[in-house]
Each structure stands twice: as structure tokens, then as C-alpha cells.
mmCIF file of C-alpha atoms in Angstrom:
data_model
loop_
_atom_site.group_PDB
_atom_site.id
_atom_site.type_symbol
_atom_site.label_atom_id
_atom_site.label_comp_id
_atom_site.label_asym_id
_atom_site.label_seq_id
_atom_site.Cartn_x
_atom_site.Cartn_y
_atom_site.Cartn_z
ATOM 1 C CA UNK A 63 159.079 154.492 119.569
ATOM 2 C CA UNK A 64 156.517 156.099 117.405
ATOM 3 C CA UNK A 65 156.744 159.802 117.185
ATOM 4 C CA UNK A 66 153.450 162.739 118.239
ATOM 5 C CA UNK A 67 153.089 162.616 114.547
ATOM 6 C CA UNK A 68 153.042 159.263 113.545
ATOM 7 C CA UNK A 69 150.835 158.720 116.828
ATOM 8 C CA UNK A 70 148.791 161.799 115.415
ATOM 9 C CA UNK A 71 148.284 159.773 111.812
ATOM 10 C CA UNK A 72 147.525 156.589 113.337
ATOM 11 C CA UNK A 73 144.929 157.969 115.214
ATOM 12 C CA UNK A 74 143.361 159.980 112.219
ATOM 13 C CA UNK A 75 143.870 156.604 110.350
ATOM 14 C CA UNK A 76 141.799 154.731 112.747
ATOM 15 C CA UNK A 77 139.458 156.995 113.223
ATOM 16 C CA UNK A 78 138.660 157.247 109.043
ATOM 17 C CA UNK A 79 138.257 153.254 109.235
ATOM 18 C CA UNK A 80 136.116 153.430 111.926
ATOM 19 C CA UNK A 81 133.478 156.061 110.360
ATOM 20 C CA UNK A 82 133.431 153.768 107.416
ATOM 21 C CA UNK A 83 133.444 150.352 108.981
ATOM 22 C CA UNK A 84 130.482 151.947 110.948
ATOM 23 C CA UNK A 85 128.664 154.040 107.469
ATOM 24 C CA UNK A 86 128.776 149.985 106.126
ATOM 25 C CA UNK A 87 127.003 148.723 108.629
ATOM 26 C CA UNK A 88 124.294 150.731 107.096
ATOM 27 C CA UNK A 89 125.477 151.690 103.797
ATOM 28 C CA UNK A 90 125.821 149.229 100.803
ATOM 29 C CA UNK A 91 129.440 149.791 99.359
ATOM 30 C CA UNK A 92 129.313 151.352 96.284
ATOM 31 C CA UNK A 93 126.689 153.536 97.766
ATOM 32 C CA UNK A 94 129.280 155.381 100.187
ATOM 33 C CA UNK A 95 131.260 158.479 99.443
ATOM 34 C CA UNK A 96 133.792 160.034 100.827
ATOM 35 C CA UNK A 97 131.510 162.608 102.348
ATOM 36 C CA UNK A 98 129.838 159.900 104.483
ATOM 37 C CA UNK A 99 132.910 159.118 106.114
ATOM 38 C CA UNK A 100 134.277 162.305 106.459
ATOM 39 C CA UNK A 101 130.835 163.953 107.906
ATOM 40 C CA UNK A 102 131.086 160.820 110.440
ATOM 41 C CA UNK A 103 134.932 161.159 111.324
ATOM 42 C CA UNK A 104 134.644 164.607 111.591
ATOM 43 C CA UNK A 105 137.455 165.611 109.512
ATOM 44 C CA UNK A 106 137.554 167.471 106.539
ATOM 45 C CA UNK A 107 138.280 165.515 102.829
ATOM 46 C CA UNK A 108 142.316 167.162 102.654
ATOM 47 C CA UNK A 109 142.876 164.719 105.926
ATOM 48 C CA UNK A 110 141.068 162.006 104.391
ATOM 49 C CA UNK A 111 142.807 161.884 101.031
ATOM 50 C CA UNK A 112 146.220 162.487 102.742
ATOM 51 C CA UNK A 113 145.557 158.825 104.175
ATOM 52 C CA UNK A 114 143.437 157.457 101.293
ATOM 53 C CA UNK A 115 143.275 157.495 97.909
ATOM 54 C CA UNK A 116 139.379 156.950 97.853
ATOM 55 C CA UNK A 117 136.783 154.788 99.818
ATOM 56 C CA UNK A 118 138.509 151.637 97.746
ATOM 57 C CA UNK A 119 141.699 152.164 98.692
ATOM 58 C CA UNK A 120 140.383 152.637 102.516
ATOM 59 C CA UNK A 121 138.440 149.004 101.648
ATOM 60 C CA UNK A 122 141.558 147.486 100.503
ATOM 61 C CA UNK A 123 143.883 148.738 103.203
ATOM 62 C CA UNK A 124 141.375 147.831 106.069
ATOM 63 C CA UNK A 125 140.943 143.895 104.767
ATOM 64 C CA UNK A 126 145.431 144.060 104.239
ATOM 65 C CA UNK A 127 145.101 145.100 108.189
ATOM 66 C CA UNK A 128 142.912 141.831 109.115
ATOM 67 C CA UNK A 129 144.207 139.512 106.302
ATOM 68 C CA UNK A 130 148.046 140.344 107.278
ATOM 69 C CA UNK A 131 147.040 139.726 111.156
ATOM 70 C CA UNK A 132 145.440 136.191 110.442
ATOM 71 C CA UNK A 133 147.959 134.780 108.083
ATOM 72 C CA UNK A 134 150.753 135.561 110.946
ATOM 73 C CA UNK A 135 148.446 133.301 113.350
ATOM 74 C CA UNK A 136 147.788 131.132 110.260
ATOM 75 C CA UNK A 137 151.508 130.352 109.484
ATOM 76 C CA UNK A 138 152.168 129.356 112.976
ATOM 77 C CA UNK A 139 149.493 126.142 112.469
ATOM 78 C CA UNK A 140 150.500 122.869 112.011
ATOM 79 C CA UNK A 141 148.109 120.283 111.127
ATOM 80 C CA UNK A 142 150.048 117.190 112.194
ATOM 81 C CA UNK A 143 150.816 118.978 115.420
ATOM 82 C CA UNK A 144 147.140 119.979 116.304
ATOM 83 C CA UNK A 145 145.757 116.588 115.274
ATOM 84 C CA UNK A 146 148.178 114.929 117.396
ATOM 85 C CA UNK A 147 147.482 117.206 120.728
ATOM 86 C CA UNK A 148 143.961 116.832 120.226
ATOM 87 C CA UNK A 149 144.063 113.103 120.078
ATOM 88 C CA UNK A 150 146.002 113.523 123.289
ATOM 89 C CA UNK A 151 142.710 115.645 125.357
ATOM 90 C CA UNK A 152 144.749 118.951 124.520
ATOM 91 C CA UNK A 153 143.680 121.774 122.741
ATOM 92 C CA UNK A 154 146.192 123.276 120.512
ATOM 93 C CA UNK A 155 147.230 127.072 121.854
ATOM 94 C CA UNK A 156 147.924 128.462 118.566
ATOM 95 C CA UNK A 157 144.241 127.644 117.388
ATOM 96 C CA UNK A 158 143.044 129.370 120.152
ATOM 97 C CA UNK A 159 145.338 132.337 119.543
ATOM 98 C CA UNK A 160 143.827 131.869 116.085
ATOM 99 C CA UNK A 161 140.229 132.480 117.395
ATOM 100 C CA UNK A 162 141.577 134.950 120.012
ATOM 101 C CA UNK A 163 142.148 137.353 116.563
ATOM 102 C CA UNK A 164 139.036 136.751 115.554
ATOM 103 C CA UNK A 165 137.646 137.521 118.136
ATOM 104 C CA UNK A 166 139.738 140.579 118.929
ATOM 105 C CA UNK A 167 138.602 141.796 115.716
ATOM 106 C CA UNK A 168 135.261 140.524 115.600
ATOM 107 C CA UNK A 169 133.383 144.025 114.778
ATOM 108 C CA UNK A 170 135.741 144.341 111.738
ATOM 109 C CA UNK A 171 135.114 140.354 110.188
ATOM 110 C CA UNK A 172 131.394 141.004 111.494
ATOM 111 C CA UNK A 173 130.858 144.184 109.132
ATOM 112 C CA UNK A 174 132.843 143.261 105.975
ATOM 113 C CA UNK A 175 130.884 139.963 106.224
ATOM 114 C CA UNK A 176 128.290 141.247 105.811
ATOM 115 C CA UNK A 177 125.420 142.027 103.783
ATOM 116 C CA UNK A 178 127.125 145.035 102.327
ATOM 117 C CA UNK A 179 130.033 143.695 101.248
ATOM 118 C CA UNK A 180 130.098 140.742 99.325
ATOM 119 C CA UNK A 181 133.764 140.892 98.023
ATOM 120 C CA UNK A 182 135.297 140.310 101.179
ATOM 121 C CA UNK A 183 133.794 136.472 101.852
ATOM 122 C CA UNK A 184 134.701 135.807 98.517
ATOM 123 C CA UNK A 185 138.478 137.549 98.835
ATOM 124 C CA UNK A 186 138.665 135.613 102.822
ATOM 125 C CA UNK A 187 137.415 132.429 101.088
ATOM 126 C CA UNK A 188 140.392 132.562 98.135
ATOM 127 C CA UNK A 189 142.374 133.307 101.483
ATOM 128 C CA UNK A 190 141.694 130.540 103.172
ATOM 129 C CA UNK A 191 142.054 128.540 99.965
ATOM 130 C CA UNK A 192 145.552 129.794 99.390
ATOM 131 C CA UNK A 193 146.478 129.374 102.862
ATOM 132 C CA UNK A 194 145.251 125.247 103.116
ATOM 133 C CA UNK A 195 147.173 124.880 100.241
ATOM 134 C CA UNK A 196 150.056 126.214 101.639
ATOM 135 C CA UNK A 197 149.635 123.650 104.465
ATOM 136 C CA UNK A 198 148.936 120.469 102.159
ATOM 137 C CA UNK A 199 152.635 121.193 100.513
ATOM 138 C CA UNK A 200 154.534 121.948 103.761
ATOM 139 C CA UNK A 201 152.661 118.644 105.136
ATOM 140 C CA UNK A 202 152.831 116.320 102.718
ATOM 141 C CA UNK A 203 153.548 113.363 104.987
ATOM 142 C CA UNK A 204 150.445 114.076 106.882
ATOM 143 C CA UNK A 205 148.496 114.348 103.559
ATOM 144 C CA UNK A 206 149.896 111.489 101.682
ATOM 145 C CA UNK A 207 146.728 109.329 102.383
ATOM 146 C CA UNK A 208 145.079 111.905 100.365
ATOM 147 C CA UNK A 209 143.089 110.366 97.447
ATOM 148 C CA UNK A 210 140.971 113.307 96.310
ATOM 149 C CA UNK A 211 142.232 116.727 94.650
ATOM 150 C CA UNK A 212 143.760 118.480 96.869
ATOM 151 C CA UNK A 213 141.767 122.119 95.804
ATOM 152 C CA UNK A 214 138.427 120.188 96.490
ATOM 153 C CA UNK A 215 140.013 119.089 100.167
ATOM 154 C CA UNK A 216 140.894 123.177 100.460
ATOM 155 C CA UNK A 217 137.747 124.141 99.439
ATOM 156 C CA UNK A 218 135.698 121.861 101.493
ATOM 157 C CA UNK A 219 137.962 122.941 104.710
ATOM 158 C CA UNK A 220 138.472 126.440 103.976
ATOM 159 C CA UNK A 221 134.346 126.421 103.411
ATOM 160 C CA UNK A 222 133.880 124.678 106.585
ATOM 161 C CA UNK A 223 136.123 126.877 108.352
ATOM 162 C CA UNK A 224 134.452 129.925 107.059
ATOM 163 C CA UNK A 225 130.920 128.734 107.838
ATOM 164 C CA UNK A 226 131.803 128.102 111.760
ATOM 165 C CA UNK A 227 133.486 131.528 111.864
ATOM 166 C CA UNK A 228 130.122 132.871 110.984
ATOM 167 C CA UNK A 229 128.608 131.133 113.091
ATOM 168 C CA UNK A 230 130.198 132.364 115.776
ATOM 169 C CA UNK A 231 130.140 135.866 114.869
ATOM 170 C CA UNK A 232 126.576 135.578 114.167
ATOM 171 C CA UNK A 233 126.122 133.882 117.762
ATOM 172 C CA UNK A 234 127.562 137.261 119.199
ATOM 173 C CA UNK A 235 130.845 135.355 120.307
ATOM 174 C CA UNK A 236 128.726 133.379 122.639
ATOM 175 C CA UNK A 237 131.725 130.417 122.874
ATOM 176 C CA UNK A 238 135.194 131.820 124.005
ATOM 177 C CA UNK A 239 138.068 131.192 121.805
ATOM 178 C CA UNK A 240 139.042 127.825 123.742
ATOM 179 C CA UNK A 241 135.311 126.360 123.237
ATOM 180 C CA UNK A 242 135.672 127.405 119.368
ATOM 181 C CA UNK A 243 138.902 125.439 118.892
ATOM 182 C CA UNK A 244 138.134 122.505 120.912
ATOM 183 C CA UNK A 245 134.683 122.839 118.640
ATOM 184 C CA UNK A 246 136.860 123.063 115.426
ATOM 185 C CA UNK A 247 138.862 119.592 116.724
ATOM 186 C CA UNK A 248 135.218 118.105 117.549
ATOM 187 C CA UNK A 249 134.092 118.775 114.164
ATOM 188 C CA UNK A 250 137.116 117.579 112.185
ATOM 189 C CA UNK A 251 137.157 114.608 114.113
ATOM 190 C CA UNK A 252 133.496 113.765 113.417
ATOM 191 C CA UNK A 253 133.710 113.739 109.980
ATOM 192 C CA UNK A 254 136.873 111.996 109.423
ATOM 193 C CA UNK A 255 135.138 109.482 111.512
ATOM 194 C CA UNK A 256 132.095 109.291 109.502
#
């Protein structure tokens, strides 16, 4: 059990990333100071730097947060397995747990998407990358047909991925986490049917 003053410094924490998720949705990066987010969390800059080195250390510790939350659903995915229960009619729970964080944390992938912070596709992307890769060594039986580099195989999945991630964010979340992975199945299916 957390005590008042670790409860106290979590909420100052989330407040500080909230003022600056929400100065980026209108404020190009390198553009914000410390005063911006302060002025917005209503806190003076002594709380802020007792958190935070500076607005990149905030940046970095914010994208840990979401990376560290995705790779946990991430790890739990097993190609093989979610293949095989989709050929069966089923759609794989731990994908949809997958877009359930995504969705949880929609705002979050929504404003370090976008148009003011071009690091982070590029730092999800080499994610994503990592993370396929991961899966084409732990799965090599269900990758042994493979007859094309496997880090143009990541690339064009982790790319794919990405792009219907967008999408939905972009769409507002219009398709609950369910329609998105039986939607992800569809997809792969279609083109390794092509």
C-alpha cells in the first residue's frame, strides 16, 4: 500500500504529464518550456523539477510509461497461437487486451502521434520492430517457411500494424477493441492469401 506521500507525488506526477500532454496538443515540442507546463499544472517550477529533470526527461518518462505497458501485453502474444484460434472463428483475448491498452490510453498514443512530435512514431516504429523480431526467434517453427529477410517481414508488419493503429485513433475509436483484432486477423489473412 502506497503511502499519503507517494499518493501525493503520483498525483503531482500525473498532473505535470497531463499539462504537457495537453500544451502538445497545441505546442510543437521544442517550442515548450517548462513555464508552459507549470502555468497549466498550476504548480510552481521547485515541484516540477523535483519530478523532472526538464520537459525531455518528462517526454522520455511519459513514452517509458506507454512503451513499458504495451510490451507487457506484447510479450504475452503468440503468433502460432493467434493464427491457429483465428482459423478456428475465435478471436484471440490477448489481442484484444492488446487493443484494450490502446485504447485505454488512446489520448496519450493520439498526442505523441501527432503532428508535434515526430520522434515518437519513429521510436514506436523501432519498437515494434524490436518486438516482431523478438517473436520471429521465439517462433521459429512457425516462421521457417520464411524466404525473405526477416527485418523486411518486421518492417512490413510492424508498418502495417502501426498504420491500422492510426487509423483507429484517427477514427475516434469508432471499432471496439474486439472489432480491431478480429480486423487485424481479417487483414493478415487477406494478404497471406493474396
Amino acid at each position: 500500500m502506497k503511502s499519503v506521500y507517494e499518493e501525493m507525488n503520483d498525483k503531482t506526477k500525473r498532473k505535470i504529464q497531463n499539462s504537457f500532454l495537453n500544451v502538445l496538443k497545441e505546442k510543437h515540442f521544442m517550442n515548450i518550456t517548462v513555464r508552459d507546463i507549470t502555468s497549466l499544472a498550476e504548480i510552481n517550477r521547485g515541484t516540477f523539477y523535483l519530478h523532472y529533470q526538464d520537459k525531455y526527461d518528462l517526454l522520455e518518462q511519459i513514452e517509458k510509461q506507454l512503451l513499458k505497458g504495451l510490451e507487457l501485453q506484447l510479450q504475452r502474444l503468440k503468433p502460432d497461437e493467434l493464427l491457429q484460434e483465428a482459423e478456428k472463428g475465435s478471436i484471440s483475448r490477448l489481442s484484444v487486451e492488446m487493443f484494450r491498452y490502446i485504447q485505454l490510453n488512446a489520448e496519450v498514443f493520439r498526442v505523441l502521434l501527432g503532428n508535434n512530435n515526430q520522434g515518437f512514431h519513429k521510436r514506436l516504429k523501432i519498437f515494434f520492430v524490436n518486438h516482431f523480431g523478438e517473436k520471429i526467434a521465439q517462433n521459429k517453427a512457425f516462421f521457417h517457411n520464411l524466404d525473405i529477410p526477416e527485418d523486411y517481414l518486421s518492417s512490413f508488419a510492424t508498418s502495417a500494424f502501426l498504420g491500422l493503429v492510426e487509423q483507429w485513433l484517427e477514427r475516434g475509436l469508432a471499432e471496439s477493441p474486439e472489432q480491431m483484432a478480429d480486423m487485424y486477423i481479417r487483414i493478415i489473412f487477406f494478404i497471406r492469401n493474396m
